[in-house]
mmCIF file of C-alpha atoms in Angstrom:
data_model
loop_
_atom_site.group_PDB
_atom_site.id
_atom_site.type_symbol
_atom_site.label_atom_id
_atom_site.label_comp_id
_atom_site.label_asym_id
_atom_site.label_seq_id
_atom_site.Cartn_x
_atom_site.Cartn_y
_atom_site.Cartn_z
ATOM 1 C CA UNK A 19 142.119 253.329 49.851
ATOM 2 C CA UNK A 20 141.226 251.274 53.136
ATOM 3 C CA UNK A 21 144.266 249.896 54.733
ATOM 4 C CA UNK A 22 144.028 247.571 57.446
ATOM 5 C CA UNK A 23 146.837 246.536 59.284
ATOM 6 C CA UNK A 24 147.846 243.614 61.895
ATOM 7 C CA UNK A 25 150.383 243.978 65.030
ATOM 8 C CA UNK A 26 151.876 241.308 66.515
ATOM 9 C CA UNK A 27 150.536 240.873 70.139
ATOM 10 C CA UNK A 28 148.311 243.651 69.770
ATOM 11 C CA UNK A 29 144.354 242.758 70.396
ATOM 12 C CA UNK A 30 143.256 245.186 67.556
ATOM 13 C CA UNK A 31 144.135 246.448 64.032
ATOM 14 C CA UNK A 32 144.552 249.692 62.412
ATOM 15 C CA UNK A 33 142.294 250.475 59.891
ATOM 16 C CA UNK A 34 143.066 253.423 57.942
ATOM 17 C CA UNK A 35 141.921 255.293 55.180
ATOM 18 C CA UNK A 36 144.542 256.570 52.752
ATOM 19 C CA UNK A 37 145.285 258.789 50.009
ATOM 20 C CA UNK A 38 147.980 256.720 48.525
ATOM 21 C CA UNK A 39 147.320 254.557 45.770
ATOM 22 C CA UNK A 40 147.358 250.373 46.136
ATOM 23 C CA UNK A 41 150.946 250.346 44.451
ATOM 24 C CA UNK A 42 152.402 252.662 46.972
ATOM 25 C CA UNK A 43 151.118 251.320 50.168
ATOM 26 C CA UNK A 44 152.320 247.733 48.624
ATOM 27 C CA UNK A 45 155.765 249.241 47.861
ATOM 28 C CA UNK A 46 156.221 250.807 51.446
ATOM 29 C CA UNK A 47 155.094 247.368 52.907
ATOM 30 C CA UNK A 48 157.722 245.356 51.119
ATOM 31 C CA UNK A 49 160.601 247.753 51.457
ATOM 32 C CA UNK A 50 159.783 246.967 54.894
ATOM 33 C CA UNK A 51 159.866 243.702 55.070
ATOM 34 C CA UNK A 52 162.646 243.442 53.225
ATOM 35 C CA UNK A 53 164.269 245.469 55.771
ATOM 36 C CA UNK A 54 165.377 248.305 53.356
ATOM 37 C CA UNK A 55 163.125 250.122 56.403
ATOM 38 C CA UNK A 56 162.625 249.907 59.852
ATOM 39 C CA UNK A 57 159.316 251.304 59.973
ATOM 40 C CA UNK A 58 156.075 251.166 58.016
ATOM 41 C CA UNK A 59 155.087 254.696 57.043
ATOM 42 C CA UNK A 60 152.043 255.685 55.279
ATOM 43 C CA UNK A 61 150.040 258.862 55.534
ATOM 44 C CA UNK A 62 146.324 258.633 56.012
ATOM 45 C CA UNK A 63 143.520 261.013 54.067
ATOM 46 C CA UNK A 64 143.613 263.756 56.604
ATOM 47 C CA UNK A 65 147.753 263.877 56.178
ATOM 48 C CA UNK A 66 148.429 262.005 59.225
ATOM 49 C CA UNK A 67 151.646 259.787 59.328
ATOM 50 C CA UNK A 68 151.014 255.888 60.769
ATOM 51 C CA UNK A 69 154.451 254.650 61.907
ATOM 52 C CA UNK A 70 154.509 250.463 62.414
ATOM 53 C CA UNK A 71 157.874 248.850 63.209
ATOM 54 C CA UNK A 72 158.581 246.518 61.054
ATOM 55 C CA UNK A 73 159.153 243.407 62.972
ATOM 56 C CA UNK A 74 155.824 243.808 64.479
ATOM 57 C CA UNK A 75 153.741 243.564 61.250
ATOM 58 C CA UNK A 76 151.385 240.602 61.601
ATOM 59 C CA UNK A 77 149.443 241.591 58.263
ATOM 60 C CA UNK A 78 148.320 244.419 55.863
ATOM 61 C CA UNK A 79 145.165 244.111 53.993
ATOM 62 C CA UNK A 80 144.603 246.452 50.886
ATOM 63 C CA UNK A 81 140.990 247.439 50.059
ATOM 64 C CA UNK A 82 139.026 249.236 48.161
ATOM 65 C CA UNK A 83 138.326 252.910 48.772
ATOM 66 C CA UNK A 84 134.932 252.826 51.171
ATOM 67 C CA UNK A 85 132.053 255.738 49.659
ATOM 68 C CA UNK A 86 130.418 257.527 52.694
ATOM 69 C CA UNK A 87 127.055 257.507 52.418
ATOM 70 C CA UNK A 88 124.966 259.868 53.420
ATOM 71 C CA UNK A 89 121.036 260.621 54.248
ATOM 72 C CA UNK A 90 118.585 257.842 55.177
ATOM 73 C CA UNK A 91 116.928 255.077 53.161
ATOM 74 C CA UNK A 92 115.197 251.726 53.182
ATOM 75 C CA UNK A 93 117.256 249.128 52.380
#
């Protein structure tokens, strides 16, 4: 699942891919702004934890999961 997410006065976003489902990462992101946490936590594909305060969340965007291609063709 592609996660992108927005910081406040940061120039760029974090784009992430993770193993957790759509449900999950939209759980975690309202218990946080709900302030039930003080940080958003979700782990990426490789295990990797991605720790955003809370009060700094601009926006998260929730995408599909991206297929790697691979080898060479004509498009």
């Amino acid at each position: 699942m592609e996660v992108k997410i927005g910081v406040q006065y940061a120039p760029r976003e974090i784009v992430l891919e993770s193993g957790q489902t759509a449900e999950e990462v939209e759980n975690a992101v309202a218990e946080a702004l709900a302030g039930k946490a003080q940080l958003l936590s979700l782990k990426d594909e490789h295990g990797r934890k991605i720790l955003v305060p809370a009060d700094r969340l601009a926006y998260v965007e929730i995408g599909e999961p991206t297929t790697r291609k691979v080898g060479f063709s004509a498009l």
